[in-house]
PDB file of C-alpha atoms in Angstrom:
ATOM      1  CA  GLN A   9     130.668  57.866-172.956  1.00  0.00           C
ATOM      2  CA  VAL A  10     130.663  58.837-176.627  1.00  0.00           C
ATOM      3  CA  GLN A  11     127.244  58.478-178.176  1.00  0.00           C
ATOM      4  CA  PHE A  12     127.998  59.697-181.712  1.00  0.00           C
ATOM      5  CA  VAL A  13     131.035  58.840-183.822  1.00  0.00           C
ATOM      6  CA  GLU A  14     131.778  61.078-186.781  1.00  0.00           C
ATOM      7  CA  SER A  15     134.002  60.290-189.769  1.00  0.00           C
ATOM      8  CA  GLY A  16     134.786  61.373-193.314  1.00  0.00           C
ATOM      9  CA  GLY A  17     136.503  64.701-192.811  1.00  0.00           C
ATOM     10  CA  GLY A  18     139.727  65.763-194.452  1.00  0.00           C
ATOM     11  CA  LEU A  19     141.533  68.370-196.501  1.00  0.00           C
ATOM     12  CA  VAL A  20     139.855  69.447-199.727  1.00  0.00           C
ATOM     13  CA  GLN A  21     140.355  72.260-202.211  1.00  0.00           C
ATOM     14  CA  PRO A  22     137.729  74.981-202.654  1.00  0.00           C
ATOM     15  CA  GLY A  23     134.947  73.691-204.860  1.00  0.00           C
ATOM     16  CA  GLY A  24     135.531  70.116-203.786  1.00  0.00           C
ATOM     17  CA  SER A  25     133.247  67.643-202.030  1.00  0.00           C
ATOM     18  CA  LEU A  26     133.230  65.500-198.921  1.00  0.00           C
ATOM     19  CA  ARG A  27     130.748  63.077-197.399  1.00  0.00           C
ATOM     20  CA  LEU A  28     130.555  62.908-193.631  1.00  0.00           C
ATOM     21  CA  SER A  29     129.084  59.998-191.724  1.00  0.00           C
ATOM     22  CA  CYS A  30     127.852  59.694-188.175  1.00  0.00           C
ATOM     23  CA  ALA A  31     127.023  56.526-186.270  1.00  0.00           C
ATOM     24  CA  ALA A  32     124.775  56.779-183.236  1.00  0.00           C
ATOM     25  CA  SER A  33     124.855  54.321-180.383  1.00  0.00           C
ATOM     26  CA  ARG A  34     121.802  52.137-179.806  1.00  0.00           C
ATOM     27  CA  SER A  35     120.823  54.229-176.791  1.00  0.00           C
ATOM     28  CA  ILE A  36     119.900  57.137-179.090  1.00  0.00           C
ATOM     29  CA  SER A  37     116.528  56.439-180.568  1.00  0.00           C
ATOM     30  CA  SER A  38     116.015  56.855-184.281  1.00  0.00           C
ATOM     31  CA  ILE A  39     112.892  58.914-183.584  1.00  0.00           C
ATOM     32  CA  TYR A  40     114.930  61.958-182.632  1.00  0.00           C
ATOM     33  CA  THR A  41     115.605  64.778-185.020  1.00  0.00           C
ATOM     34  CA  LYS A  42     119.324  64.653-185.739  1.00  0.00           C
ATOM     35  CA  ALA A  43     121.638  67.326-186.997  1.00  0.00           C
ATOM     36  CA  TRP A  44     125.113  68.214-188.066  1.00  0.00           C
ATOM     37  CA  TYR A  45     126.783  71.048-186.192  1.00  0.00           C
ATOM     38  CA  ARG A  46     130.131  72.694-186.798  1.00  0.00           C
ATOM     39  CA  GLN A  47     132.574  74.808-184.861  1.00  0.00           C
ATOM     40  CA  ALA A  48     135.199  76.941-186.531  1.00  0.00           C
ATOM     41  CA  PRO A  49     138.229  78.250-184.608  1.00  0.00           C
ATOM     42  CA  GLY A  50     137.235  81.139-182.363  1.00  0.00           C
ATOM     43  CA  LYS A  51     133.536  80.776-183.154  1.00  0.00           C
ATOM     44  CA  GLN A  52     130.529  79.274-181.446  1.00  0.00           C
ATOM     45  CA  ARG A  53     129.186  75.923-182.505  1.00  0.00           C
ATOM     46  CA  GLU A  54     126.389  76.303-185.057  1.00  0.00           C
ATOM     47  CA  LEU A  55     123.723  74.022-186.461  1.00  0.00           C
ATOM     48  CA  VAL A  56     124.349  73.319-190.135  1.00  0.00           C
ATOM     49  CA  ALA A  57     121.594  70.912-191.133  1.00  0.00           C
ATOM     50  CA  ARG A  58     118.858  68.925-189.421  1.00  0.00           C
ATOM     51  CA  ILE A  59     116.668  66.002-190.400  1.00  0.00           C
ATOM     52  CA  THR A  60     113.593  64.594-188.697  1.00  0.00           C
ATOM     53  CA  SER A  61     112.865  60.899-188.325  1.00  0.00           C
ATOM     54  CA  GLY A  62     110.462  61.272-191.233  1.00  0.00           C
ATOM     55  CA  GLY A  63     113.092  62.822-193.478  1.00  0.00           C
ATOM     56  CA  SER A  64     112.174  66.511-193.395  1.00  0.00           C
ATOM     57  CA  THR A  65     115.259  68.678-193.678  1.00  0.00           C
ATOM     58  CA  ASN A  66     116.333  72.182-192.827  1.00  0.00           C
ATOM     59  CA  TYR A  67     119.615  73.974-193.565  1.00  0.00           C
ATOM     60  CA  ALA A  68     121.524  77.020-192.426  1.00  0.00           C
ATOM     61  CA  ASP A  69     121.453  79.730-195.071  1.00  0.00           C
ATOM     62  CA  SER A  70     125.223  79.504-195.454  1.00  0.00           C
ATOM     63  CA  VAL A  71     125.069  75.904-196.741  1.00  0.00           C
ATOM     64  CA  LYS A  72     121.690  75.803-198.456  1.00  0.00           C
ATOM     65  CA  GLY A  73     121.975  74.375-201.951  1.00  0.00           C
ATOM     66  CA  ARG A  74     125.448  72.933-201.290  1.00  0.00           C
ATOM     67  CA  PHE A  75     124.962  70.471-198.420  1.00  0.00           C
ATOM     68  CA  THR A  76     122.537  67.554-198.204  1.00  0.00           C
ATOM     69  CA  ILE A  77     121.709  65.710-194.997  1.00  0.00           C
ATOM     70  CA  SER A  78     120.334  62.169-195.026  1.00  0.00           C
ATOM     71  CA  ARG A  79     119.738  59.393-192.533  1.00  0.00           C
ATOM     72  CA  ASP A  80     119.272  55.646-192.340  1.00  0.00           C
ATOM     73  CA  ASN A  81     117.010  54.894-189.378  1.00  0.00           C
ATOM     74  CA  ALA A  82     117.600  51.150-189.595  1.00  0.00           C
ATOM     75  CA  LYS A  83     121.344  51.652-189.214  1.00  0.00           C
ATOM     76  CA  ASN A  84     120.983  54.714-186.971  1.00  0.00           C
ATOM     77  CA  THR A  85     123.361  56.708-189.137  1.00  0.00           C
ATOM     78  CA  VAL A  86     123.340  60.253-190.442  1.00  0.00           C
ATOM     79  CA  HIS A  87     125.272  61.592-193.419  1.00  0.00           C
ATOM     80  CA  LEU A  88     126.204  64.999-194.756  1.00  0.00           C
ATOM     81  CA  GLN A  89     127.087  65.385-198.415  1.00  0.00           C
ATOM     82  CA  MET A  90     129.026  68.615-198.845  1.00  0.00           C
ATOM     83  CA  ASN A  91     129.562  70.034-202.330  1.00  0.00           C
ATOM     84  CA  SER A  92     131.068  73.277-203.605  1.00  0.00           C
ATOM     85  CA  LEU A  93     133.040  73.618-200.409  1.00  0.00           C
ATOM     86  CA  LYS A  94     134.378  77.033-199.416  1.00  0.00           C
ATOM     87  CA  PRO A  95     137.220  78.021-197.077  1.00  0.00           C
ATOM     88  CA  GLU A  96     134.621  79.314-194.622  1.00  0.00           C
ATOM     89  CA  ASP A  97     133.293  75.754-194.283  1.00  0.00           C
ATOM     90  CA  THR A  98     136.487  74.855-192.441  1.00  0.00           C
ATOM     91  CA  ALA A  99     135.499  73.583-189.000  1.00  0.00           C
ATOM     92  CA  VAL A 100     135.134  70.542-186.815  1.00  0.00           C
ATOM     93  CA  TYR A 101     131.839  68.874-187.680  1.00  0.00           C
ATOM     94  CA  TYR A 102     129.737  67.052-185.093  1.00  0.00           C
ATOM     95  CA  CYS A 103     126.402  65.300-185.052  1.00  0.00           C
ATOM     96  CA  ASN A 104     123.890  65.357-182.232  1.00  0.00           C
ATOM     97  CA  VAL A 105     120.169  65.431-181.636  1.00  0.00           C
ATOM     98  CA  VAL A 106     118.012  68.565-181.743  1.00  0.00           C
ATOM     99  CA  PRO A 107     118.134  70.287-179.345  1.00  0.00           C
ATOM    100  CA  SER A 108     121.673  69.154-178.701  1.00  0.00           C
ATOM    101  CA  ASN A 109     122.451  66.958-175.714  1.00  0.00           C
ATOM    102  CA  GLY A 110     125.720  67.678-173.960  1.00  0.00           C
ATOM    103  CA  LEU A 111     126.187  64.006-173.151  1.00  0.00           C
ATOM    104  CA  TYR A 112     126.167  63.011-176.800  1.00  0.00           C
ATOM    105  CA  TRP A 113     128.999  65.105-178.250  1.00  0.00           C
ATOM    106  CA  GLY A 114     131.676  63.006-179.920  1.00  0.00           C
ATOM    107  CA  GLN A 115     135.137  64.101-181.033  1.00  0.00           C
ATOM    108  CA  GLY A 116     133.904  65.372-184.359  1.00  0.00           C
ATOM    109  CA  THR A 117     135.639  65.227-187.714  1.00  0.00           C
ATOM    110  CA  GLN A 118     137.872  68.002-189.061  1.00  0.00           C
ATOM    111  CA  VAL A 119     137.042  69.530-192.420  1.00  0.00           C
ATOM    112  CA  THR A 120     139.628  71.848-193.910  1.00  0.00           C
ATOM    113  CA  VAL A 121     138.982  73.668-197.178  1.00  0.00           C
ATOM    114  CA  SER A 122     142.142  75.187-198.535  1.00  0.00           C
ATOM    115  CA  SER A 123     144.155  75.452-201.721  1.00  0.00           C
TER     116      SER A 123
END
């Protein structure tokens, strides 16, 4: 059973922007810290950005200053605004809680940065 549904990915040129969205099912409480993860071909999944229920954020060094995570607890949604995208940002992006729960992985959304 899919617990998170991600959307908003696509093909974008280097330097471009995308906004990802993630909807969590009602069974996932809004009190959990939530995060965006990504997995590039041939690489392990990595945590990109996290946000607590109170709105405190933390980012991987590789995206700091370019990505912004936000959440709407009332709607149980999480967003990732990605600016100044680079080819190395190409990956499938997923959301999940922190630490991640294997039961919650959705299908993710593909982000491809290429000219």
